[in-house]
Short mmCIF file of C-alpha atoms in Angstrom, two decimals:
data_model
loop_
_atom_site.label_atom_id
_atom_site.label_comp_id
_atom_site.label_asym_id
_atom_site.label_seq_id
_atom_site.Cartn_x
_atom_site.Cartn_y
_atom_site.Cartn_z
CA UNK V 1 -96.39 67.43 -18.79
CA UNK V 2 -95.22 69.35 -21.34
CA UNK V 3 -92.56 69.72 -18.88
CA UNK V 4 -91.98 66.68 -17.53
CA UNK V 5 -91.12 65.15 -21.77
CA UNK V 6 -88.82 68.01 -21.83
CA UNK V 7 -86.72 67.04 -19.08
CA UNK V 8 -86.86 63.43 -19.82
CA UNK V 9 -85.79 65.00 -23.77
CA UNK V 10 -82.83 66.84 -22.31
CA UNK V 11 -81.90 63.54 -20.05
CA UNK V 12 -81.89 61.45 -22.71
CA UNK V 13 -79.75 64.06 -24.92
CA UNK V 14 -77.22 63.81 -22.09
CA UNK V 15 -76.91 60.03 -21.70
CA UNK V 16 -76.30 59.64 -25.51
CA UNK V 17 -73.45 62.51 -25.51
CA UNK V 18 -71.90 60.99 -22.66
CA UNK V 19 -71.97 57.65 -24.74
CA UNK V 20 -70.33 58.89 -27.89
CA UNK V 21 -67.42 60.50 -25.51
CA UNK V 22 -66.89 57.47 -23.82
CA UNK V 23 -66.86 55.53 -27.27
CA UNK V 24 -64.63 58.13 -28.97
CA UNK V 25 -62.19 58.75 -26.14
CA UNK V 26 -60.47 55.31 -26.85
CA UNK V 27 -60.35 55.90 -30.32
CA UNK V 28 -58.39 59.30 -29.97
CA UNK V 29 -56.02 58.20 -27.36
CA UNK V 30 -55.20 54.87 -29.77
CA UNK V 31 -54.46 57.39 -32.30
CA UNK V 32 -52.15 59.82 -30.30
CA UNK V 33 -50.57 57.85 -27.60
CA UNK V 34 -48.24 59.48 -25.40
CA UNK V 35 -44.79 59.55 -26.32
CA UNK V 36 -42.37 56.92 -25.04
CA UNK V 37 -39.89 58.36 -21.99
CA UNK V 38 -36.77 59.84 -23.33
CA UNK V 39 -34.21 56.88 -22.30
CA UNK V 40 -31.21 58.59 -19.98
CA UNK V 41 -28.70 56.56 -21.90
CA UNK V 42 -28.42 55.28 -25.27
CA UNK V 43 -26.86 52.15 -27.25
CA UNK V 44 -25.65 53.33 -30.12
CA UNK V 45 -25.21 57.15 -31.33
CA UNK V 46 -24.42 57.73 -35.03
CA UNK V 47 -23.50 61.49 -35.88
CA UNK V 48 -23.43 62.97 -39.26
CA UNK V 49 -20.74 65.85 -39.42
CA UNK V 50 -21.15 67.55 -42.60
CA UNK V 51 -19.34 70.25 -43.95
CA UNK V 52 -22.36 71.01 -46.85
CA UNK V 53 -21.85 74.37 -47.20
CA UNK V 54 -20.31 73.89 -51.06
CA UNK V 55 -21.52 72.72 -54.69
CA UNK V 56 -22.48 69.75 -52.61
CA UNK V 57 -25.13 70.94 -50.64
CA UNK V 58 -27.97 69.89 -52.92
CA UNK V 59 -26.33 66.13 -52.44
CA UNK V 60 -27.26 66.86 -48.76
CA UNK V 61 -30.71 67.49 -49.16
CA UNK V 62 -31.48 64.36 -50.73
CA UNK V 63 -29.03 62.23 -48.09
CA UNK V 64 -31.61 63.91 -45.50
CA UNK V 65 -34.14 62.76 -47.17
CA UNK V 66 -32.25 59.34 -47.23
CA UNK V 67 -31.83 59.40 -43.70
CA UNK V 68 -34.78 59.67 -42.37
CA UNK V 69 -36.37 57.09 -45.10
CA UNK V 70 -33.74 54.68 -43.29
CA UNK V 71 -35.47 55.17 -39.89
CA UNK V 72 -38.61 52.84 -39.04
CA UNK V 73 -39.83 51.05 -36.14
CA UNK V 74 -37.18 48.74 -36.33
CA UNK V 75 -34.43 50.93 -35.10
CA UNK V 76 -34.20 50.60 -31.57
CA UNK V 77 -35.73 53.41 -29.62
CA UNK V 78 -32.15 52.95 -27.18
CA UNK V 79 -30.29 53.96 -31.08
CA UNK V 80 -30.35 58.02 -32.09
CA UNK V 81 -29.12 59.06 -35.43
CA UNK V 82 -27.59 63.30 -35.07
CA UNK V 83 -26.82 65.53 -37.83
CA UNK V 84 -24.59 68.69 -37.90
CA UNK V 85 -24.36 70.30 -41.06
CA UNK V 86 -23.64 73.65 -42.43
CA UNK V 87 -26.21 75.76 -44.81
CA UNK V 88 -24.86 77.68 -47.64
CA UNK V 89 -25.83 81.60 -47.69
CA UNK V 90 -28.62 81.69 -50.52
CA UNK V 91 -31.71 83.26 -51.69
CA UNK V 92 -31.53 86.30 -48.66
CA UNK V 93 -30.67 83.81 -46.07
CA UNK V 94 -27.25 83.95 -44.12
CA UNK V 95 -25.50 80.81 -43.45
CA UNK V 96 -26.66 78.51 -40.93
CA UNK V 97 -24.79 75.42 -38.58
CA UNK V 98 -27.21 73.41 -36.81
CA UNK V 99 -26.75 70.14 -34.74
CA UNK V 100 -30.03 68.03 -35.37
CA UNK V 101 -31.73 64.73 -33.77
CA UNK V 102 -33.73 62.49 -36.01
CA UNK V 103 -37.17 62.14 -33.94
CA UNK V 104 -40.47 60.60 -34.50
CA UNK V 105 -42.88 63.64 -35.10
CA UNK V 106 -46.67 63.48 -33.77
CA UNK V 107 -47.75 62.07 -37.65
CA UNK V 108 -45.93 59.06 -37.01
CA UNK V 109 -42.93 60.02 -39.38
CA UNK V 110 -39.45 60.52 -39.02
CA UNK V 111 -38.18 64.48 -38.82
CA UNK V 112 -35.16 66.38 -38.22
CA UNK V 113 -35.59 68.09 -34.95
CA UNK V 114 -33.03 71.07 -34.12
CA UNK V 115 -30.92 70.59 -30.88
CA UNK V 116 -28.48 73.72 -30.51
CA UNK V 117 -27.65 75.91 -33.29
CA UNK V 118 -23.80 77.19 -33.68
CA UNK V 119 -22.61 80.39 -34.74
CA UNK V 120 -21.99 80.30 -38.79
CA UNK V 121 -19.19 82.85 -38.58
CA UNK V 122 -16.72 79.49 -37.79
CA UNK V 123 -15.79 77.25 -40.18
CA UNK V 124 -17.90 73.52 -39.93
CA UNK V 125 -14.04 72.33 -41.14
CA UNK V 126 -12.63 74.57 -38.07
CA UNK V 127 -11.16 71.87 -35.30
CA UNK V 128 -12.59 73.55 -32.93
CA UNK V 129 -16.14 73.10 -33.86
CA UNK V 130 -15.69 69.45 -34.64
CA UNK V 131 -14.48 69.05 -30.98
CA UNK V 132 -17.47 71.39 -29.49
CA UNK V 133 -20.41 69.61 -31.72
CA UNK V 134 -19.06 65.88 -30.56
CA UNK V 135 -18.97 67.02 -26.46
CA UNK V 136 -22.46 68.43 -27.13
CA UNK V 137 -23.82 64.89 -28.65
CA UNK V 138 -21.78 63.06 -26.18
CA UNK V 139 -23.25 65.26 -23.03
CA UNK V 140 -27.03 65.79 -24.75
CA UNK V 141 -26.98 61.61 -25.92
CA UNK V 142 -24.64 59.77 -23.62
CA UNK V 143 -24.24 56.23 -24.88
CA UNK V 144 -22.38 52.93 -24.64
CA UNK V 145 -20.97 53.68 -28.20
CA UNK V 146 -20.96 55.93 -30.81
CA UNK V 147 -20.50 56.13 -34.40
CA UNK V 148 -18.95 59.24 -36.23
CA UNK V 149 -19.79 59.91 -40.26
CA UNK V 150 -17.56 62.74 -42.05
CA UNK V 151 -19.87 63.98 -44.95
CA UNK V 152 -18.23 66.41 -47.92
CA UNK V 153 -15.51 66.46 -50.05
CA UNK V 154 -12.19 65.00 -49.41
CA UNK V 155 -8.89 64.06 -50.48
CA UNK V 156 -6.64 62.29 -48.01
CA UNK V 157 -3.42 63.27 -46.38
CA UNK V 158 -2.33 66.05 -47.79
CA UNK V 159 -3.23 69.54 -46.10
CA UNK V 160 -5.49 72.28 -47.57
CA UNK V 161 -3.15 75.22 -45.87
CA UNK V 162 -5.84 76.95 -44.44
CA UNK V 163 -6.15 78.64 -41.11
CA UNK V 164 -9.54 79.00 -39.88
CA UNK V 165 -9.96 82.51 -40.11
CA UNK V 166 -13.91 83.44 -40.83
CA UNK V 167 -13.73 87.14 -42.96
CA UNK V 168 -15.08 89.86 -40.76
CA UNK V 169 -17.00 91.25 -44.30
CA UNK V 170 -20.86 90.39 -44.18
CA UNK V 171 -21.46 86.55 -44.82
CA UNK V 172 -21.94 86.06 -48.40
CA UNK V 173 -23.27 83.11 -50.71
CA UNK V 174 -21.04 80.52 -51.88
CA UNK V 175 -22.17 81.62 -55.28
CA UNK V 176 -22.06 79.50 -58.29
CA UNK V 177 -21.25 75.99 -57.75
CA UNK V 178 -18.64 75.62 -60.19
CA UNK V 179 -16.58 78.08 -58.08
CA UNK V 180 -15.73 74.79 -55.86
CA UNK V 181 -14.18 73.43 -58.43
CA UNK V 182 -10.63 74.46 -57.70
CA UNK V 183 -11.22 72.39 -54.48
CA UNK V 184 -10.60 69.62 -55.91
CA UNK V 185 -7.19 70.17 -57.44
CA UNK V 186 -3.67 68.52 -55.72
CA UNK V 187 -4.47 69.39 -52.11
CA UNK V 188 -5.63 66.71 -50.09
CA UNK V 189 -7.97 67.25 -46.79
CA UNK V 190 -10.98 66.76 -45.38
CA UNK V 191 -13.86 68.94 -46.04
CA UNK V 192 -14.77 72.07 -47.58
CA UNK V 193 -16.86 75.04 -45.87
CA UNK V 194 -17.34 77.64 -48.54
CA UNK V 195 -18.68 81.20 -46.84
CA UNK V 196 -17.78 85.00 -46.48
CA UNK V 197 -16.39 84.65 -49.82
CA UNK V 198 -13.40 82.09 -49.25
CA UNK V 199 -13.25 78.26 -48.75
CA UNK V 200 -11.90 76.69 -45.74
CA UNK V 201 -10.77 72.69 -45.20
CA UNK V 202 -9.36 70.77 -42.30
CA UNK V 203 -5.97 69.16 -42.23
CA UNK V 204 -5.70 65.27 -40.96
CA UNK V 205 -3.75 66.10 -38.19
CA UNK V 206 -6.05 68.46 -36.96
CA UNK V 207 -9.08 66.57 -37.54
CA UNK V 208 -7.59 63.44 -34.97
CA UNK V 209 -6.57 66.01 -32.32
CA UNK V 210 -9.99 67.29 -32.22
CA UNK V 211 -11.33 63.91 -31.89
CA UNK V 212 -11.25 62.32 -28.16
CA UNK V 213 -9.67 59.20 -27.53
CA UNK V 214 -11.46 55.45 -27.64
CA UNK V 215 -14.54 57.66 -28.10
CA UNK V 216 -15.74 56.34 -31.29
CA UNK V 217 -16.88 52.56 -32.02
CA UNK V 218 -16.02 53.38 -35.95
CA UNK V 219 -15.65 56.51 -38.24
CA UNK V 220 -16.70 56.47 -41.69
CA UNK V 221 -15.93 58.94 -44.33
CA UNK V 222 -18.59 59.41 -46.91
CA UNK V 223 -16.44 61.38 -48.72
CA UNK V 224 -13.59 61.01 -51.51
CA UNK V 225 -10.06 59.46 -51.48
CA UNK V 226 -10.23 59.34 -47.56
CA UNK V 227 -9.18 55.46 -47.37
CA UNK V 228 -5.41 56.06 -47.25
CA UNK V 229 -3.21 54.76 -44.52
CA UNK V 230 -1.89 57.78 -43.13
CA UNK V 231 -5.22 59.02 -42.21
CA UNK V 232 -6.47 55.28 -41.04
CA UNK V 233 -2.71 55.59 -38.61
CA UNK V 234 -3.65 59.04 -37.56
CA UNK V 235 -7.00 57.80 -36.04
CA UNK V 236 -5.81 54.68 -34.30
CA UNK V 237 -6.51 56.08 -30.60
CA UNK V 238 -9.53 57.57 -32.08
CA UNK V 239 -11.78 54.66 -33.08
CA UNK V 240 -12.02 50.77 -33.23
CA UNK V 241 -13.04 50.37 -37.28
CA UNK V 242 -12.44 52.61 -39.95
CA UNK V 243 -14.59 52.76 -43.49
CA UNK V 244 -13.55 54.98 -46.57
CA UNK V 245 -13.01 54.98 -50.03
CA UNK V 246 -9.89 54.96 -51.62
CA UNK V 247 -11.15 56.47 -54.95
CA UNK V 248 -13.91 59.00 -55.95
CA UNK V 249 -17.68 58.41 -55.08
CA UNK V 250 -20.47 59.60 -56.93
CA UNK V 251 -21.58 62.89 -55.63
CA UNK V 252 -24.53 60.89 -54.45
CA UNK V 253 -22.34 59.39 -52.06
CA UNK V 254 -23.83 56.69 -49.45
CA UNK V 255 -27.46 55.25 -49.77
CA UNK V 256 -28.29 56.29 -46.99
CA UNK V 257 -31.73 55.02 -46.44
CA UNK V 258 -30.29 51.54 -46.96
CA UNK V 259 -27.35 52.13 -44.56
CA UNK V 260 -28.95 53.69 -41.70
CA UNK V 261 -30.85 50.12 -40.50
CA UNK V 262 -27.35 48.38 -40.55
CA UNK V 263 -25.39 51.51 -38.42
CA UNK V 264 -28.45 51.77 -36.11
CA UNK V 265 -28.22 48.92 -34.35
CA UNK V 266 -26.84 48.69 -30.41
CA UNK V 267 -24.14 47.75 -32.50
CA UNK V 268 -23.68 49.08 -36.00
CA UNK V 269 -23.28 46.03 -38.87
CA UNK V 270 -20.48 47.58 -40.56
CA UNK V 271 -19.82 44.64 -43.35
CA UNK V 272 -23.60 44.72 -44.52
CA UNK V 273 -23.38 48.83 -44.56
CA UNK V 274 -20.24 49.02 -46.91
CA UNK V 275 -22.27 46.40 -48.82
CA UNK V 276 -25.32 48.72 -49.77
CA UNK V 277 -23.17 51.11 -51.12
CA UNK V 278 -21.26 48.40 -53.63
CA UNK V 279 -24.63 46.98 -54.51
CA UNK V 280 -26.53 50.47 -54.87
CA UNK V 281 -23.99 51.26 -58.00
CA UNK V 282 -23.63 48.00 -58.99
CA UNK V 283 -27.28 47.02 -59.48
CA UNK V 284 -29.20 49.90 -58.28
CA UNK V 285 -28.43 53.38 -59.96
CA UNK V 286 -29.20 54.33 -63.76
CA UNK V 287 -25.56 53.99 -64.78
CA UNK V 288 -25.00 50.68 -63.29
CA UNK V 289 -22.65 49.26 -63.79
CA UNK V 290 -20.56 52.32 -61.57
CA UNK V 291 -16.92 52.67 -60.14
CA UNK V 292 -17.18 52.34 -56.48
CA UNK V 293 -14.46 51.49 -53.89
CA UNK V 294 -15.03 50.82 -50.42
CA UNK V 295 -12.71 49.08 -46.97
CA UNK V 296 -13.23 48.43 -43.36
CA UNK V 297 -10.41 48.10 -41.50
CA UNK V 298 -9.47 46.88 -38.16
CA UNK V 299 -7.51 49.52 -36.61
CA UNK V 300 -6.67 47.71 -33.53
CA UNK V 301 -4.47 45.75 -36.02
CA UNK V 302 -2.67 48.69 -37.46
CA UNK V 303 0.44 48.84 -35.29
CA UNK V 304 1.05 45.03 -36.66
CA UNK V 305 0.58 46.60 -40.34
CA UNK V 306 3.08 49.64 -38.93
CA UNK V 307 5.46 46.67 -38.09
CA UNK V 308 5.41 45.28 -41.51
CA UNK V 309 5.63 48.90 -43.17
CA UNK V 310 9.26 49.33 -41.10
CA UNK V 311 10.20 46.03 -42.26
CA UNK V 312 9.36 47.02 -46.22
CA UNK V 313 10.52 50.27 -45.96
CA UNK V 314 13.88 49.75 -44.15
CA UNK V 315 16.83 50.55 -46.31
CA UNK V 316 13.97 52.72 -48.33
CA UNK V 317 13.88 52.87 -52.26
CA UNK V 318 11.21 54.43 -53.68
CA UNK V 319 9.33 51.91 -56.20
CA UNK V 320 8.43 52.80 -59.71
CA UNK V 321 4.52 53.24 -60.09
CA UNK V 322 4.15 51.80 -63.41
CA UNK V 323 2.39 48.41 -62.84
CA UNK V 324 0.56 49.45 -59.58
CA UNK V 325 -2.64 50.28 -58.78
CA UNK V 326 -3.56 53.66 -58.72
CA UNK V 327 -6.58 55.38 -57.39
CA UNK V 328 -6.49 58.79 -58.39
CA UNK V 329 -7.77 60.40 -61.66
CA UNK V 330 -5.84 62.60 -63.81
CA UNK V 331 -4.83 65.96 -62.17
CA UNK V 332 -4.61 65.13 -58.93
CA UNK V 333 -1.81 64.21 -56.54
CA UNK V 334 -1.52 60.44 -57.37
CA UNK V 335 -2.12 57.74 -54.19
CA UNK V 336 -1.66 54.11 -54.89
CA UNK V 337 -2.75 50.96 -53.48
CA UNK V 338 -1.04 50.59 -50.25
CA UNK V 339 -0.29 46.46 -50.08
CA UNK V 340 1.27 47.00 -53.43
CA UNK V 341 3.18 49.53 -53.47
CA UNK V 342 4.65 48.37 -50.43
CA UNK V 343 5.53 44.84 -50.91
CA UNK V 344 6.96 46.77 -54.20
CA UNK V 345 9.34 48.89 -52.32
CA UNK V 346 10.72 45.86 -50.08
CA UNK V 347 11.53 44.04 -52.89
CA UNK V 348 13.55 47.06 -54.63
CA UNK V 349 15.40 47.09 -50.81
CA UNK V 350 16.14 43.43 -51.09
CA UNK V 351 14.01 43.64 -47.94
CA UNK V 352 12.59 39.37 -47.94
CA UNK V 353 9.05 39.85 -45.84
CA UNK V 354 7.34 36.39 -44.49
CA UNK V 355 4.02 36.32 -46.82
CA UNK V 356 2.50 33.88 -44.43
CA UNK V 357 2.85 37.05 -41.26
CA UNK V 358 1.85 39.67 -43.99
CA UNK V 359 -1.23 37.83 -45.26
CA UNK V 360 -2.44 37.11 -42.08
CA UNK V 361 -1.96 40.87 -40.62
CA UNK V 362 -4.08 41.98 -43.69
CA UNK V 363 -6.56 39.55 -42.74
CA UNK V 364 -6.98 40.61 -39.54
CA UNK V 365 -6.69 44.36 -40.41
CA UNK V 366 -9.08 44.10 -43.51
CA UNK V 367 -12.87 43.60 -41.87
CA UNK V 368 -14.23 43.60 -45.30
CA UNK V 369 -13.87 45.51 -48.75
CA UNK V 370 -15.30 45.81 -52.22
CA UNK V 371 -14.29 47.46 -55.59
CA UNK V 372 -16.24 47.58 -59.00
CA UNK V 373 -14.26 45.91 -61.56
CA UNK V 374 -13.52 49.48 -62.78
CA UNK V 375 -12.54 53.09 -61.56
CA UNK V 376 -13.37 56.34 -62.66
CA UNK V 377 -10.77 56.49 -65.17
CA UNK V 378 -11.72 53.08 -66.97
CA UNK V 379 -8.78 50.86 -65.43
CA UNK V 380 -9.01 47.55 -64.77
CA UNK V 381 -9.23 47.59 -60.64
CA UNK V 382 -7.21 44.05 -60.09
CA UNK V 383 -8.85 42.09 -56.87
CA UNK V 384 -5.02 40.49 -56.26
CA UNK V 385 -3.76 44.33 -56.16
CA UNK V 386 -6.49 45.38 -54.45
CA UNK V 387 -6.84 46.50 -50.92
CA UNK V 388 -9.24 48.84 -50.16
CA UNK V 389 -6.74 51.33 -49.16
CA UNK V 390 -4.36 53.73 -50.70
CA UNK V 391 -0.66 55.24 -50.04
CA UNK V 392 1.68 58.07 -50.89
CA UNK V 393 4.66 56.92 -52.62
CA UNK V 394 7.12 58.99 -50.67
CA UNK V 395 9.92 60.44 -52.33
CA UNK V 396 12.66 61.34 -50.07
CA UNK V 397 14.92 63.46 -52.33
CA UNK V 398 11.64 66.04 -52.42
CA UNK V 399 11.09 68.98 -49.88
CA UNK V 400 7.76 70.63 -51.48
CA UNK V 401 5.44 71.62 -48.86
CA UNK V 402 3.26 68.89 -48.75
CA UNK V 403 6.22 66.42 -48.57
CA UNK V 404 7.38 68.38 -44.95
CA UNK V 405 3.91 67.65 -44.28
CA UNK V 406 3.92 64.01 -45.04
CA UNK V 407 7.05 63.89 -42.43
CA UNK V 408 5.23 65.18 -39.63
CA UNK V 409 2.63 62.29 -39.88
CA UNK V 410 2.39 59.84 -37.45
CA UNK V 411 2.17 57.32 -40.10
CA UNK V 412 5.57 58.65 -41.39
CA UNK V 413 6.94 58.17 -38.41
CA UNK V 414 5.86 54.47 -37.30
CA UNK V 415 6.72 53.17 -40.80
CA UNK V 416 9.94 54.76 -42.68
CA UNK V 417 13.12 54.38 -41.54
CA UNK V 418 15.76 56.43 -42.29
#
């Protein structure tokens, strides 16, 4: 009798345990579904290429968080965000250079997962490293479209005159961020990578040479001063759309949390993404209204722009700068509004341009442009004088190293008639 009762209790206990297991199993499956299969081919991959081993690294940390906040289930599973960054040496840790991919974790949030680590003794501003990272992204994430965003300091067309040779001495920290202030002087370039006790920059001709032709749907410079006709023309074979700022930008740069949803669509919505930075500095930041400028340009029209410039610069006369919209601050080599300075030169040279043709070309060249009422010096940005892109005022009587470099650029060869 006792034996039979004990046997019944065991059977009941096992039955209850089985029911509990069956009830819990679907709930567990619901909480941790298997990850979807990785696409073999993507619709749109955006790479943020950051030369961040400098005094902006704190902003890079903020921007990485913003990028992840900008991702959501609304982003197509066939669109991906990649980030290459350099981390400066600090706290006893050496420099690092890593390519990441933003992916959803097991907890359901987005994180950056390492895809490849690179030797940090090659500067991010070395064109060979840029070309290598782009090859890796294309090989690992084949896609219908690619977007490229450059993140760092920037200055426009003029060379940085650096040789990209990393010192053989032990890697050292960049040190006090104030050490980087000399990088913001007269020289113009893209990117600052500080390490080994020196700073390296990338000239725009070697930047363009490192990029494969026809690869990118858009190239965006989240850096100061990079919206210049000289750089845009140098990139004419590399991308359809060019996005940049003719003036400085506040160190927080782009609000990635707002821009990423617009960029990570099967076809990036560049006008909507560009408006996010204007809205951010106009309405959202504590120091609003703040100075902000941005332009989006269709480089399929840039040869027509060059043709207009050739007519304007025929028999070239250097224009006076008084009355021209200047985009640079005191202490930086001046850059003026491209369209305004070009037309001023045409008038002085006696070159008559068809205004309807000029207007039509610039209308098709300019996808959109935004500017605050005033620039960083408090000067008015007059809408009729603002084309969203700067230009160097060429000086034919100057033979400085920078002016000789200017004569080597594709824009000079295409636009100036000597």
